Amino acid sequence: MSGLIPYLLFPGDAAEALQQYAAIFGGELQMFTYAQAGRTDGPEDAIAHGMLVNGPVELAGADAATGEDAVAMSGMFLSLLGTADPDTLAGWFDALAAGGEVIDPLQKRPWGDSDGTLVDRHGVRWLIGHQG
């Protein structure tokens, strides 16, 4: 059994977002459209369920159905603190920042650890860093 896995509802760009996360983090991406799932509450080619598994980062997502809210993150981050070596984390930071907005650059802090925050191009907020 794994730990907490975020499930994000996207405003119509779930396939793009999940493919980007798979390209950044690796792992296996599984996606099913509304048509494949027999759903009629959104476009047939929208993603009804997608999951990134078997890699260092696991997450799930879908396109928000008609009447559902899409992801709008405020007051929280998805934290990747210490989940990989410093070079890998720096690469993830840069890849997630592309097309998004860096809130606070990845940098060494007064207490000796390094971290940074960003919002990726899909509106997902990330906290990335490592000890030392």
PDB file of C-alpha atoms in Angstrom:
ATOM      1  CA  MET A   1       0.000   0.000   0.000  1.00  0.00           C
ATOM      2  CA  SER A   2       1.357   3.393  -0.946  1.00  0.00           C
ATOM      3  CA  GLY A   3       0.957   6.692   0.834  1.00  0.00           C
ATOM      4  CA  LEU A   4      -1.199   9.660  -0.014  1.00  0.00           C
ATOM      5  CA  ILE A   5      -1.847   9.976  -3.748  1.00  0.00           C
ATOM      6  CA  PRO A   6      -3.256  13.313  -4.913  1.00  0.00           C
ATOM      7  CA  TYR A   7      -6.196  13.162  -7.334  1.00  0.00           C
ATOM      8  CA  LEU A   8      -6.435  16.320  -9.408  1.00  0.00           C
ATOM      9  CA  LEU A   9      -9.376  17.444 -11.535  1.00  0.00           C
ATOM     10  CA  PHE A  10      -8.212  19.455 -14.544  1.00  0.00           C
ATOM     11  CA  PRO A  11     -10.234  21.952 -16.622  1.00  0.00           C
ATOM     12  CA  GLY A  12      -9.946  19.934 -19.855  1.00  0.00           C
ATOM     13  CA  ASP A  13      -6.172  19.406 -20.040  1.00  0.00           C
ATOM     14  CA  ALA A  14      -5.767  16.241 -17.957  1.00  0.00           C
ATOM     15  CA  ALA A  15      -4.150  14.279 -20.801  1.00  0.00           C
ATOM     16  CA  GLU A  16      -1.541  16.998 -21.350  1.00  0.00           C
ATOM     17  CA  ALA A  17      -0.890  17.410 -17.618  1.00  0.00           C
ATOM     18  CA  LEU A  18      -0.587  13.699 -16.898  1.00  0.00           C
ATOM     19  CA  GLN A  19       1.666  13.161 -19.919  1.00  0.00           C
ATOM     20  CA  GLN A  20       3.881  16.030 -18.735  1.00  0.00           C
ATOM     21  CA  TYR A  21       4.142  14.528 -15.238  1.00  0.00           C
ATOM     22  CA  ALA A  22       4.996  11.117 -16.731  1.00  0.00           C
ATOM     23  CA  ALA A  23       7.732  12.714 -18.849  1.00  0.00           C
ATOM     24  CA  ILE A  24       9.161  14.489 -15.789  1.00  0.00           C
ATOM     25  CA  PHE A  25       8.859  11.773 -13.139  1.00  0.00           C
ATOM     26  CA  GLY A  26       8.856   8.569 -15.146  1.00  0.00           C
ATOM     27  CA  GLY A  27       6.626   5.674 -14.174  1.00  0.00           C
ATOM     28  CA  GLU A  28       3.700   4.160 -16.026  1.00  0.00           C
ATOM     29  CA  LEU A  29       0.798   6.315 -17.194  1.00  0.00           C
ATOM     30  CA  GLN A  30      -2.664   4.806 -17.516  1.00  0.00           C
ATOM     31  CA  MET A  31      -5.484   6.911 -18.978  1.00  0.00           C
ATOM     32  CA  PHE A  32      -9.102   6.166 -19.851  1.00  0.00           C
ATOM     33  CA  THR A  33     -11.428   8.508 -21.724  1.00  0.00           C
ATOM     34  CA  TYR A  34     -15.015   9.286 -20.842  1.00  0.00           C
ATOM     35  CA  ALA A  35     -16.069   7.112 -23.816  1.00  0.00           C
ATOM     36  CA  GLN A  36     -13.980   4.171 -22.575  1.00  0.00           C
ATOM     37  CA  ALA A  37     -15.499   4.565 -19.111  1.00  0.00           C
ATOM     38  CA  GLY A  38     -19.054   4.829 -20.465  1.00  0.00           C
ATOM     39  CA  ARG A  39     -19.439   8.352 -19.077  1.00  0.00           C
ATOM     40  CA  THR A  40     -21.699  10.924 -20.696  1.00  0.00           C
ATOM     41  CA  ASP A  41     -21.098  13.880 -18.355  1.00  0.00           C
ATOM     42  CA  GLY A  42     -18.305  15.336 -20.505  1.00  0.00           C
ATOM     43  CA  PRO A  43     -16.684  15.112 -23.931  1.00  0.00           C
ATOM     44  CA  GLU A  44     -15.994  11.555 -25.145  1.00  0.00           C
ATOM     45  CA  ASP A  45     -12.260  12.261 -25.514  1.00  0.00           C
ATOM     46  CA  ALA A  46     -11.912  13.853 -22.052  1.00  0.00           C
ATOM     47  CA  ILE A  47      -9.947  11.872 -19.476  1.00  0.00           C
ATOM     48  CA  ALA A  48     -12.275  10.089 -17.039  1.00  0.00           C
ATOM     49  CA  HIS A  49      -9.406   8.603 -15.038  1.00  0.00           C
ATOM     50  CA  GLY A  50      -5.656   8.736 -15.310  1.00  0.00           C
ATOM     51  CA  MET A  51      -2.965   7.494 -12.989  1.00  0.00           C
ATOM     52  CA  LEU A  52       0.823   7.753 -12.877  1.00  0.00           C
ATOM     53  CA  VAL A  53       2.171   4.677 -11.081  1.00  0.00           C
ATOM     54  CA  ASN A  54       5.341   2.625 -10.593  1.00  0.00           C
ATOM     55  CA  GLY A  55       7.639   5.638 -10.420  1.00  0.00           C
ATOM     56  CA  PRO A  56       9.086   7.927  -7.768  1.00  0.00           C
ATOM     57  CA  VAL A  57       5.946  10.106  -7.815  1.00  0.00           C
ATOM     58  CA  GLU A  58       2.419   8.729  -8.001  1.00  0.00           C
ATOM     59  CA  LEU A  59      -0.622  10.851  -8.733  1.00  0.00           C
ATOM     60  CA  ALA A  60      -3.994  10.579 -10.393  1.00  0.00           C
ATOM     61  CA  GLY A  61      -6.242  12.936 -12.275  1.00  0.00           C
ATOM     62  CA  ALA A  62      -9.088  13.455 -14.669  1.00  0.00           C
ATOM     63  CA  ASP A  63     -10.878  16.164 -16.581  1.00  0.00           C
ATOM     64  CA  ALA A  64     -13.538  17.757 -14.414  1.00  0.00           C
ATOM     65  CA  ALA A  65     -17.012  16.652 -15.471  1.00  0.00           C
ATOM     66  CA  THR A  66     -19.747  19.102 -16.285  1.00  0.00           C
ATOM     67  CA  GLY A  67     -20.583  20.912 -13.054  1.00  0.00           C
ATOM     68  CA  GLU A  68     -17.410  19.814 -11.204  1.00  0.00           C
ATOM     69  CA  ASP A  69     -14.753  22.260 -10.063  1.00  0.00           C
ATOM     70  CA  ALA A  70     -11.278  21.976 -11.547  1.00  0.00           C
ATOM     71  CA  VAL A  71      -8.142  22.177  -9.425  1.00  0.00           C
ATOM     72  CA  ALA A  72      -7.631  25.576  -7.796  1.00  0.00           C
ATOM     73  CA  MET A  73      -4.851  25.335  -5.235  1.00  0.00           C
ATOM     74  CA  SER A  74      -4.530  27.910  -2.520  1.00  0.00           C
ATOM     75  CA  GLY A  75      -2.759  27.551   0.786  1.00  0.00           C
ATOM     76  CA  MET A  76      -1.171  24.200  -0.098  1.00  0.00           C
ATOM     77  CA  PHE A  77       1.567  22.562  -2.158  1.00  0.00           C
ATOM     78  CA  LEU A  78       2.276  19.042  -3.342  1.00  0.00           C
ATOM     79  CA  SER A  79       5.503  18.368  -1.468  1.00  0.00           C
ATOM     80  CA  LEU A  80       8.419  16.480  -2.972  1.00  0.00           C
ATOM     81  CA  LEU A  81      10.792  17.202  -0.091  1.00  0.00           C
ATOM     82  CA  GLY A  82      13.562  14.607   0.004  1.00  0.00           C
ATOM     83  CA  THR A  83      11.891  12.251  -2.476  1.00  0.00           C
ATOM     84  CA  ALA A  84      14.988  11.981  -4.699  1.00  0.00           C
ATOM     85  CA  ASP A  85      18.627  13.050  -4.866  1.00  0.00           C
ATOM     86  CA  PRO A  86      19.340  16.816  -5.118  1.00  0.00           C
ATOM     87  CA  ASP A  87      20.166  16.760  -8.857  1.00  0.00           C
ATOM     88  CA  THR A  88      16.948  14.918  -9.702  1.00  0.00           C
ATOM     89  CA  LEU A  89      14.907  17.302  -7.558  1.00  0.00           C
ATOM     90  CA  ALA A  90      16.516  20.316  -9.257  1.00  0.00           C
ATOM     91  CA  GLY A  91      15.645  18.814 -12.649  1.00  0.00           C
ATOM     92  CA  TRP A  92      12.055  18.247 -11.575  1.00  0.00           C
ATOM     93  CA  PHE A  93      11.856  21.825 -10.294  1.00  0.00           C
ATOM     94  CA  ASP A  94      13.074  23.234 -13.615  1.00  0.00           C
ATOM     95  CA  ALA A  95      10.809  20.958 -15.689  1.00  0.00           C
ATOM     96  CA  LEU A  96       7.704  21.787 -13.633  1.00  0.00           C
ATOM     97  CA  ALA A  97       8.529  25.507 -13.722  1.00  0.00           C
ATOM     98  CA  ALA A  98       8.632  25.556 -17.551  1.00  0.00           C
ATOM     99  CA  GLY A  99       5.566  27.486 -18.665  1.00  0.00           C
ATOM    100  CA  GLY A 100       4.537  28.037 -15.048  1.00  0.00           C
ATOM    101  CA  GLU A 101       5.590  30.485 -12.359  1.00  0.00           C
ATOM    102  CA  VAL A 102       8.417  30.200  -9.852  1.00  0.00           C
ATOM    103  CA  ILE A 103       7.164  31.530  -6.519  1.00  0.00           C
ATOM    104  CA  ASP A 104      10.447  31.077  -4.659  1.00  0.00           C
ATOM    105  CA  PRO A 105      13.549  29.689  -6.436  1.00  0.00           C
ATOM    106  CA  LEU A 106      15.125  26.428  -5.330  1.00  0.00           C
ATOM    107  CA  GLN A 107      17.834  27.655  -2.960  1.00  0.00           C
ATOM    108  CA  LYS A 108      19.772  26.902   0.204  1.00  0.00           C
ATOM    109  CA  ARG A 109      17.976  28.117   3.336  1.00  0.00           C
ATOM    110  CA  PRO A 110      19.526  29.537   6.539  1.00  0.00           C
ATOM    111  CA  TRP A 111      18.841  26.231   8.357  1.00  0.00           C
ATOM    112  CA  GLY A 112      20.951  24.342   5.789  1.00  0.00           C
ATOM    113  CA  ASP A 113      18.277  22.656   3.674  1.00  0.00           C
ATOM    114  CA  SER A 114      17.308  23.639   0.138  1.00  0.00           C
ATOM    115  CA  ASP A 115      13.803  24.153  -1.214  1.00  0.00           C
ATOM    116  CA  GLY A 116      11.737  26.171  -3.623  1.00  0.00           C
ATOM    117  CA  THR A 117       8.125  26.592  -4.683  1.00  0.00           C
ATOM    118  CA  LEU A 118       6.386  26.976  -8.011  1.00  0.00           C
ATOM    119  CA  VAL A 119       3.062  26.761  -9.797  1.00  0.00           C
ATOM    120  CA  ASP A 120       3.230  24.610 -12.914  1.00  0.00           C
ATOM    121  CA  ARG A 121       1.444  25.504 -16.151  1.00  0.00           C
ATOM    122  CA  HIS A 122      -1.588  23.481 -15.037  1.00  0.00           C
ATOM    123  CA  GLY A 123      -2.052  25.478 -11.823  1.00  0.00           C
ATOM    124  CA  VAL A 124      -0.604  22.817  -9.504  1.00  0.00           C
ATOM    125  CA  ARG A 125       1.563  24.184  -6.689  1.00  0.00           C
ATOM    126  CA  TRP A 126       4.785  22.295  -5.801  1.00  0.00           C
ATOM    127  CA  LEU A 127       7.264  22.441  -2.910  1.00  0.00           C
ATOM    128  CA  ILE A 128      10.521  20.758  -3.901  1.00  0.00           C
ATOM    129  CA  GLY A 129      13.676  20.402  -1.835  1.00  0.00           C
ATOM    130  CA  HIS A 130      16.169  18.320   0.098  1.00  0.00           C
ATOM    131  CA  GLN A 131      18.265  18.298   3.246  1.00  0.00           C
ATOM    132  CA  GLY A 132      21.748  19.762   3.117  1.00  0.00           C
TER     133      GLY A 132
END
